Amino acid sequence: EAQVTQNPRYLITVTGKKLTVTCSQNMNHEYMSWYRQDPGLGLRQIYYSMNVEVTDKGDVPEGYKVSRKEKRNFPLILESPSPNQTSLYFCASSLLGSHEQYFGPGTRLTVT
Amino acid sequence: AQSVSQHNHHVILSEAASLELGCNYSYGGTVNLFWYVQYPGQHLQLLLKYFSGDPLVKGIKGFEAEFIKSKFSFNLRKPSVQWSDTAEYFCAVNAGYGGATNKLIFGTGTLLAVQP
């Protein structure tokens, strides 16, 4: 089954404790992206990647890092999480140029 | 910069009522337009999309949307809603720079509650 998976689905952590949210897709998509969803703000892009070893900032990259060492994986790294990063995070992927993005199930992160 | 506006933040309807959700975007060039739906506790799913051609596009579950270029609008419609349509709806736009970027700009979402 074609899908985008994310882990963990729920995470509660404390300020400053490094964490990684994994994202994996099995559709051989070149493009992958991370979004955060906040009430009243919709989805905002954090980082994106157009292929292996090619990543770039989205609209709200501060406090986040990503890597793309393999085509299928695109982890999101919070080196020192803060409470304002409490949010719902979605990973998405698509073929380059396709524009139709497939979304993962979301990761609800709470930073206390 | 591109932006997307959804003017209805929260809509409450009774079953069988007709639905129209507004979406306006700001970009003067070629655009690709999308409506995504997010059911409670689930991820975003594509409802329908417009790339080119017939400005009236039909999607899944009886939804349709009309692209009106002169009004920079892409409103979502359904003639008769069901309780199962309760969800949050997001309009999104991509400026379609020849496929060089897949970036989507999302609206803030419209929360639809359908009362049985």
PDB file of C-alpha atoms in Angstrom:
ATOM      1  CA  GLU A   1       0.000   0.000   0.000  1.00  0.00           C
ATOM      2  CA  ALA A   2       1.317   3.424  -0.994  1.00  0.00           C
ATOM      3  CA  GLN A   3       1.718   5.506   2.108  1.00  0.00           C
ATOM      4  CA  VAL A   4       3.619   8.036   4.150  1.00  0.00           C
ATOM      5  CA  THR A   5       4.374   6.956   7.701  1.00  0.00           C
ATOM      6  CA  GLN A   6       5.427   9.028  10.664  1.00  0.00           C
ATOM      7  CA  ASN A   7       6.704   8.069  14.088  1.00  0.00           C
ATOM      8  CA  PRO A   8       5.906   8.684  16.797  1.00  0.00           C
ATOM      9  CA  ARG A   9       2.263   9.678  16.435  1.00  0.00           C
ATOM     10  CA  TYR A  10       2.201  11.349  19.841  1.00  0.00           C
ATOM     11  CA  LEU A  11       5.068  12.769  21.853  1.00  0.00           C
ATOM     12  CA  ILE A  12       5.270  14.714  25.080  1.00  0.00           C
ATOM     13  CA  THR A  13       8.694  16.047  25.958  1.00  0.00           C
ATOM     14  CA  VAL A  14      10.421  18.734  27.984  1.00  0.00           C
ATOM     15  CA  THR A  15      12.138  21.893  26.873  1.00  0.00           C
ATOM     16  CA  GLY A  16      15.636  21.322  25.532  1.00  0.00           C
ATOM     17  CA  LYS A  17      15.503  17.562  25.092  1.00  0.00           C
ATOM     18  CA  LYS A  18      16.504  16.712  21.530  1.00  0.00           C
ATOM     19  CA  LEU A  19      14.006  14.704  19.529  1.00  0.00           C
ATOM     20  CA  THR A  20      13.545  13.292  16.045  1.00  0.00           C
ATOM     21  CA  VAL A  21      10.313  12.625  14.216  1.00  0.00           C
ATOM     22  CA  THR A  22      10.743  10.123  11.419  1.00  0.00           C
ATOM     23  CA  CYS A  23       9.002  10.195   8.054  1.00  0.00           C
ATOM     24  CA  SER A  24       9.132   7.493   5.437  1.00  0.00           C
ATOM     25  CA  GLN A  25       7.405   7.028   2.077  1.00  0.00           C
ATOM     26  CA  ASN A  26       7.258   3.978  -0.170  1.00  0.00           C
ATOM     27  CA  MET A  27       6.251   5.682  -3.418  1.00  0.00           C
ATOM     28  CA  ASN A  28       9.728   6.596  -4.679  1.00  0.00           C
ATOM     29  CA  HIS A  29       8.816  10.282  -4.472  1.00  0.00           C
ATOM     30  CA  GLU A  30      11.570  12.821  -4.976  1.00  0.00           C
ATOM     31  CA  TYR A  31       9.860  15.642  -3.074  1.00  0.00           C
ATOM     32  CA  MET A  32       9.273  15.516   0.658  1.00  0.00           C
ATOM     33  CA  SER A  33       8.157  18.229   3.012  1.00  0.00           C
ATOM     34  CA  TRP A  34       7.373  18.961   6.638  1.00  0.00           C
ATOM     35  CA  TYR A  35       4.487  21.136   7.769  1.00  0.00           C
ATOM     36  CA  ARG A  36       3.215  22.252  11.117  1.00  0.00           C
ATOM     37  CA  GLN A  37      -0.477  22.826  11.708  1.00  0.00           C
ATOM     38  CA  ASP A  38      -1.645  25.323  14.307  1.00  0.00           C
ATOM     39  CA  PRO A  39      -5.216  26.473  15.010  1.00  0.00           C
ATOM     40  CA  GLY A  40      -6.162  29.466  12.923  1.00  0.00           C
ATOM     41  CA  LEU A  41      -2.917  29.343  10.949  1.00  0.00           C
ATOM     42  CA  GLY A  42      -3.466  26.353   8.685  1.00  0.00           C
ATOM     43  CA  LEU A  43      -0.424  24.415   7.541  1.00  0.00           C
ATOM     44  CA  ARG A  44       2.931  26.120   7.220  1.00  0.00           C
ATOM     45  CA  GLN A  45       5.924  24.578   5.546  1.00  0.00           C
ATOM     46  CA  ILE A  46       8.987  24.008   7.727  1.00  0.00           C
ATOM     47  CA  TYR A  47      11.490  22.399   5.367  1.00  0.00           C
ATOM     48  CA  TYR A  48      11.396  20.578   2.076  1.00  0.00           C
ATOM     49  CA  SER A  49      13.621  18.348   0.018  1.00  0.00           C
ATOM     50  CA  MET A  50      13.654  17.904  -3.735  1.00  0.00           C
ATOM     51  CA  ASN A  51      15.891  14.853  -3.660  1.00  0.00           C
ATOM     52  CA  VAL A  52      18.594  13.065  -1.704  1.00  0.00           C
ATOM     53  CA  GLU A  53      20.982  15.542  -0.071  1.00  0.00           C
ATOM     54  CA  VAL A  54      18.923  18.479  -1.365  1.00  0.00           C
ATOM     55  CA  THR A  55      17.015  20.334   1.346  1.00  0.00           C
ATOM     56  CA  ASP A  56      15.806  23.898   1.777  1.00  0.00           C
ATOM     57  CA  LYS A  57      13.960  26.087   4.233  1.00  0.00           C
ATOM     58  CA  GLY A  58      10.251  26.631   4.087  1.00  0.00           C
ATOM     59  CA  ASP A  59       8.351  29.432   5.750  1.00  0.00           C
ATOM     60  CA  VAL A  60       8.977  28.570   9.410  1.00  0.00           C
ATOM     61  CA  PRO A  61      12.349  26.761   9.652  1.00  0.00           C
ATOM     62  CA  GLU A  62      13.630  28.279  12.916  1.00  0.00           C
ATOM     63  CA  GLY A  63      14.361  25.649  15.554  1.00  0.00           C
ATOM     64  CA  TYR A  64      14.205  22.714  13.139  1.00  0.00           C
ATOM     65  CA  LYS A  65      16.663  20.654  11.135  1.00  0.00           C
ATOM     66  CA  VAL A  66      16.175  17.991   8.499  1.00  0.00           C
ATOM     67  CA  SER A  67      18.265  15.520   6.572  1.00  0.00           C
ATOM     68  CA  ARG A  68      17.713  13.499   3.417  1.00  0.00           C
ATOM     69  CA  LYS A  69      20.283  10.727   3.234  1.00  0.00           C
ATOM     70  CA  GLU A  70      17.936   8.261   1.583  1.00  0.00           C
ATOM     71  CA  LYS A  71      15.145   8.924  -0.858  1.00  0.00           C
ATOM     72  CA  ARG A  72      12.459   7.326   1.283  1.00  0.00           C
ATOM     73  CA  ASN A  73      13.285   9.008   4.610  1.00  0.00           C
ATOM     74  CA  PHE A  74      13.059  12.625   5.722  1.00  0.00           C
ATOM     75  CA  PRO A  75      13.443  12.999   9.494  1.00  0.00           C
ATOM     76  CA  LEU A  76      12.611  16.211  11.327  1.00  0.00           C
ATOM     77  CA  ILE A  77      15.002  17.094  14.131  1.00  0.00           C
ATOM     78  CA  LEU A  78      14.352  19.459  17.018  1.00  0.00           C
ATOM     79  CA  GLU A  79      17.732  20.007  18.662  1.00  0.00           C
ATOM     80  CA  SER A  80      16.372  21.999  21.599  1.00  0.00           C
ATOM     81  CA  PRO A  81      12.573  21.973  21.595  1.00  0.00           C
ATOM     82  CA  SER A  82      10.669  24.868  23.111  1.00  0.00           C
ATOM     83  CA  PRO A  83       7.001  25.194  24.101  1.00  0.00           C
ATOM     84  CA  ASN A  84       6.227  27.249  20.987  1.00  0.00           C
ATOM     85  CA  GLN A  85       7.004  24.157  18.942  1.00  0.00           C
ATOM     86  CA  THR A  86       4.007  22.394  20.445  1.00  0.00           C
ATOM     87  CA  SER A  87       2.022  21.599  17.328  1.00  0.00           C
ATOM     88  CA  LEU A  88       0.706  18.971  14.947  1.00  0.00           C
ATOM     89  CA  TYR A  89       3.322  17.990  12.392  1.00  0.00           C
ATOM     90  CA  PHE A  90       2.700  16.477   8.982  1.00  0.00           C
ATOM     91  CA  CYS A  91       5.121  14.967   6.539  1.00  0.00           C
ATOM     92  CA  ALA A  92       4.178  14.901   2.861  1.00  0.00           C
ATOM     93  CA  SER A  93       5.659  13.560  -0.335  1.00  0.00           C
ATOM     94  CA  SER A  94       5.067  13.807  -4.066  1.00  0.00           C
ATOM     95  CA  LEU A  95       6.663  13.245  -7.402  1.00  0.00           C
ATOM     96  CA  LEU A  96       8.680  16.237  -8.478  1.00  0.00           C
ATOM     97  CA  GLY A  97       6.446  18.486 -10.545  1.00  0.00           C
ATOM     98  CA  SER A  98       3.325  16.509  -9.629  1.00  0.00           C
ATOM     99  CA  HIS A  99       2.114  19.051  -7.067  1.00  0.00           C
ATOM    100  CA  GLU A 100      -0.296  16.506  -5.581  1.00  0.00           C
ATOM    101  CA  GLN A 101       1.112  15.740  -2.160  1.00  0.00           C
ATOM    102  CA  TYR A 102       0.413  12.684  -0.022  1.00  0.00           C
ATOM    103  CA  PHE A 103       0.319  13.284   3.696  1.00  0.00           C
ATOM    104  CA  GLY A 104       1.351  11.192   6.636  1.00  0.00           C
ATOM    105  CA  PRO A 105      -0.933  10.626   9.650  1.00  0.00           C
ATOM    106  CA  GLY A 106       0.574  13.433  11.704  1.00  0.00           C
ATOM    107  CA  THR A 107       2.621  13.674  14.897  1.00  0.00           C
ATOM    108  CA  ARG A 108       1.184  15.568  17.808  1.00  0.00           C
ATOM    109  CA  LEU A 109       4.052  17.082  19.784  1.00  0.00           C
ATOM    110  CA  THR A 110       3.747  18.729  23.174  1.00  0.00           C
ATOM    111  CA  VAL A 111       6.750  20.501  24.674  1.00  0.00           C
ATOM    112  CA  THR A 112       6.420  21.421  28.348  1.00  0.00           C
TER     113      THR A 112
ATOM    114  CA  ALA B   1       4.112  36.546  -2.019  1.00  0.00           C
ATOM    115  CA  GLN B   2       1.351  34.074  -2.654  1.00  0.00           C
ATOM    116  CA  SER B   3      -1.401  33.803  -0.089  1.00  0.00           C
ATOM    117  CA  VAL B   4      -4.650  31.930   0.292  1.00  0.00           C
ATOM    118  CA  SER B   5      -7.712  33.226   2.134  1.00  0.00           C
ATOM    119  CA  GLN B   6     -10.542  31.159   3.462  1.00  0.00           C
ATOM    120  CA  HIS B   7     -13.141  33.505   4.810  1.00  0.00           C
ATOM    121  CA  ASN B   8     -15.377  30.973   6.523  1.00  0.00           C
ATOM    122  CA  HIS B   9     -13.564  29.783   9.627  1.00  0.00           C
ATOM    123  CA  HIS B  10     -16.400  27.784  11.120  1.00  0.00           C
ATOM    124  CA  VAL B  11     -19.539  26.620   9.328  1.00  0.00           C
ATOM    125  CA  ILE B  12     -22.459  24.759  10.870  1.00  0.00           C
ATOM    126  CA  LEU B  13     -25.040  23.131   8.622  1.00  0.00           C
ATOM    127  CA  SER B  14     -27.871  20.676   8.921  1.00  0.00           C
ATOM    128  CA  GLU B  15     -27.815  17.479   6.897  1.00  0.00           C
ATOM    129  CA  ALA B  16     -29.035  17.926   3.298  1.00  0.00           C
ATOM    130  CA  ALA B  17     -28.135  21.611   3.292  1.00  0.00           C
ATOM    131  CA  SER B  18     -25.992  22.923   0.465  1.00  0.00           C
ATOM    132  CA  LEU B  19     -22.395  23.887   1.099  1.00  0.00           C
ATOM    133  CA  GLU B  20     -20.159  26.520  -0.387  1.00  0.00           C
ATOM    134  CA  LEU B  21     -16.762  27.311   1.112  1.00  0.00           C
ATOM    135  CA  GLY B  22     -14.890  30.307  -0.176  1.00  0.00           C
ATOM    136  CA  CYS B  23     -11.247  30.340  -1.230  1.00  0.00           C
ATOM    137  CA  ASN B  24      -9.356  33.256  -2.741  1.00  0.00           C
ATOM    138  CA  TYR B  25      -5.712  33.357  -3.665  1.00  0.00           C
ATOM    139  CA  SER B  26      -3.301  36.077  -4.565  1.00  0.00           C
ATOM    140  CA  TYR B  27      -1.094  35.307  -7.526  1.00  0.00           C
ATOM    141  CA  GLY B  28      -1.416  36.632 -11.044  1.00  0.00           C
ATOM    142  CA  GLY B  29       0.201  33.810 -12.970  1.00  0.00           C
ATOM    143  CA  THR B  30      -0.569  30.177 -13.632  1.00  0.00           C
ATOM    144  CA  VAL B  31      -1.753  28.342 -10.547  1.00  0.00           C
ATOM    145  CA  ASN B  32      -2.581  24.830  -9.495  1.00  0.00           C
ATOM    146  CA  LEU B  33      -5.378  24.682  -6.928  1.00  0.00           C
ATOM    147  CA  PHE B  34      -6.356  22.057  -4.399  1.00  0.00           C
ATOM    148  CA  TRP B  35      -8.902  21.301  -1.736  1.00  0.00           C
ATOM    149  CA  TYR B  36      -7.853  18.941   1.030  1.00  0.00           C
ATOM    150  CA  VAL B  37     -10.048  17.515   3.762  1.00  0.00           C
ATOM    151  CA  GLN B  38      -9.036  16.457   7.249  1.00  0.00           C
ATOM    152  CA  TYR B  39     -11.513  14.253   9.095  1.00  0.00           C
ATOM    153  CA  PRO B  40     -11.276  14.294  12.900  1.00  0.00           C
ATOM    154  CA  GLY B  41      -8.024  12.682  14.019  1.00  0.00           C
ATOM    155  CA  GLN B  42      -6.907  11.862  10.501  1.00  0.00           C
ATOM    156  CA  HIS B  43      -4.396  13.126   7.981  1.00  0.00           C
ATOM    157  CA  LEU B  44      -5.117  15.366   5.032  1.00  0.00           C
ATOM    158  CA  GLN B  45      -6.685  13.773   1.984  1.00  0.00           C
ATOM    159  CA  LEU B  46      -7.041  15.292  -1.455  1.00  0.00           C
ATOM    160  CA  LEU B  47     -10.639  16.161  -2.335  1.00  0.00           C
ATOM    161  CA  LEU B  48     -10.025  17.635  -5.760  1.00  0.00           C
ATOM    162  CA  LYS B  49      -7.538  19.589  -7.806  1.00  0.00           C
ATOM    163  CA  TYR B  50      -7.410  21.997 -10.710  1.00  0.00           C
ATOM    164  CA  PHE B  51      -4.440  22.214 -13.030  1.00  0.00           C
ATOM    165  CA  SER B  52      -5.962  23.369 -16.335  1.00  0.00           C
ATOM    166  CA  GLY B  53      -8.940  22.850 -18.644  1.00  0.00           C
ATOM    167  CA  ASP B  54     -12.545  22.796 -17.492  1.00  0.00           C
ATOM    168  CA  PRO B  55     -12.788  25.250 -14.591  1.00  0.00           C
ATOM    169  CA  LEU B  56     -15.464  23.144 -12.926  1.00  0.00           C
ATOM    170  CA  VAL B  57     -13.761  20.175 -11.325  1.00  0.00           C
ATOM    171  CA  LYS B  58     -15.371  17.251  -9.600  1.00  0.00           C
ATOM    172  CA  GLY B  59     -13.800  15.434  -6.718  1.00  0.00           C
ATOM    173  CA  ILE B  60     -14.554  12.587  -4.402  1.00  0.00           C
ATOM    174  CA  LYS B  61     -17.674  12.230  -2.249  1.00  0.00           C
ATOM    175  CA  GLY B  62     -19.799  14.537  -4.394  1.00  0.00           C
ATOM    176  CA  PHE B  63     -17.666  17.647  -3.953  1.00  0.00           C
ATOM    177  CA  GLU B  64     -16.927  20.053  -6.772  1.00  0.00           C
ATOM    178  CA  ALA B  65     -15.108  23.339  -7.127  1.00  0.00           C
ATOM    179  CA  GLU B  66     -15.132  26.124  -9.663  1.00  0.00           C
ATOM    180  CA  PHE B  67     -12.051  28.049 -10.692  1.00  0.00           C
ATOM    181  CA  ILE B  68     -12.896  31.646 -11.573  1.00  0.00           C
ATOM    182  CA  LYS B  69      -9.708  33.248 -12.782  1.00  0.00           C
ATOM    183  CA  SER B  70     -11.097  36.797 -12.879  1.00  0.00           C
ATOM    184  CA  LYS B  71     -12.039  36.559  -9.215  1.00  0.00           C
ATOM    185  CA  PHE B  72      -8.936  34.604  -8.102  1.00  0.00           C
ATOM    186  CA  SER B  73     -11.342  32.161  -6.508  1.00  0.00           C
ATOM    187  CA  PHE B  74     -11.696  28.401  -6.159  1.00  0.00           C
ATOM    188  CA  ASN B  75     -14.827  27.806  -4.097  1.00  0.00           C
ATOM    189  CA  LEU B  76     -15.796  24.350  -2.898  1.00  0.00           C
ATOM    190  CA  ARG B  77     -19.392  23.188  -3.222  1.00  0.00           C
ATOM    191  CA  LYS B  78     -21.576  20.236  -2.363  1.00  0.00           C
ATOM    192  CA  PRO B  79     -25.333  20.221  -3.051  1.00  0.00           C
ATOM    193  CA  SER B  80     -26.311  18.159  -0.025  1.00  0.00           C
ATOM    194  CA  VAL B  81     -24.017  17.579   2.943  1.00  0.00           C
ATOM    195  CA  GLN B  82     -24.016  14.564   5.208  1.00  0.00           C
ATOM    196  CA  TRP B  83     -23.031  14.158   8.828  1.00  0.00           C
ATOM    197  CA  SER B  84     -19.929  12.315   7.621  1.00  0.00           C
ATOM    198  CA  ASP B  85     -18.731  15.498   5.900  1.00  0.00           C
ATOM    199  CA  THR B  86     -17.901  16.971   9.297  1.00  0.00           C
ATOM    200  CA  ALA B  87     -14.228  17.834   8.915  1.00  0.00           C
ATOM    201  CA  GLU B  88     -11.779  20.652   8.361  1.00  0.00           C
ATOM    202  CA  TYR B  89     -11.309  21.792   4.776  1.00  0.00           C
ATOM    203  CA  PHE B  90      -8.163  23.412   3.429  1.00  0.00           C
ATOM    204  CA  CYS B  91      -7.691  25.262   0.194  1.00  0.00           C
ATOM    205  CA  ALA B  92      -4.134  25.263  -1.189  1.00  0.00           C
ATOM    206  CA  VAL B  93      -2.363  26.842  -4.130  1.00  0.00           C
ATOM    207  CA  ASN B  94       0.839  26.123  -5.974  1.00  0.00           C
ATOM    208  CA  ALA B  95       2.252  28.653  -8.374  1.00  0.00           C
ATOM    209  CA  GLY B  96       3.524  25.912 -10.636  1.00  0.00           C
ATOM    210  CA  TYR B  97       6.932  27.197 -11.572  1.00  0.00           C
ATOM    211  CA  GLY B  98       7.340  24.637 -14.318  1.00  0.00           C
ATOM    212  CA  GLY B  99       7.557  21.869 -11.784  1.00  0.00           C
ATOM    213  CA  ALA B 100      10.632  23.284 -10.134  1.00  0.00           C
ATOM    214  CA  THR B 101       8.887  23.517  -6.836  1.00  0.00           C
ATOM    215  CA  ASN B 102       6.056  21.560  -5.300  1.00  0.00           C
ATOM    216  CA  LYS B 103       5.425  24.032  -2.503  1.00  0.00           C
ATOM    217  CA  LEU B 104       1.822  24.376  -1.423  1.00  0.00           C
ATOM    218  CA  ILE B 105       0.475  27.480   0.277  1.00  0.00           C
ATOM    219  CA  PHE B 106      -2.461  26.582   2.513  1.00  0.00           C
ATOM    220  CA  GLY B 107      -5.372  28.636   3.714  1.00  0.00           C
ATOM    221  CA  THR B 108      -6.185  28.693   7.405  1.00  0.00           C
ATOM    222  CA  GLY B 109      -8.908  26.092   7.052  1.00  0.00           C
ATOM    223  CA  THR B 110     -12.682  25.947   7.478  1.00  0.00           C
ATOM    224  CA  LEU B 111     -14.146  23.761  10.163  1.00  0.00           C
ATOM    225  CA  LEU B 112     -17.445  22.271   8.971  1.00  0.00           C
ATOM    226  CA  ALA B 113     -19.862  20.745  11.455  1.00  0.00           C
ATOM    227  CA  VAL B 114     -22.883  18.968  10.025  1.00  0.00           C
ATOM    228  CA  GLN B 115     -25.732  18.391  12.430  1.00  0.00           C
ATOM    229  CA  PRO B 116     -27.864  15.275  11.939  1.00  0.00           C
TER     230      PRO B 116
END
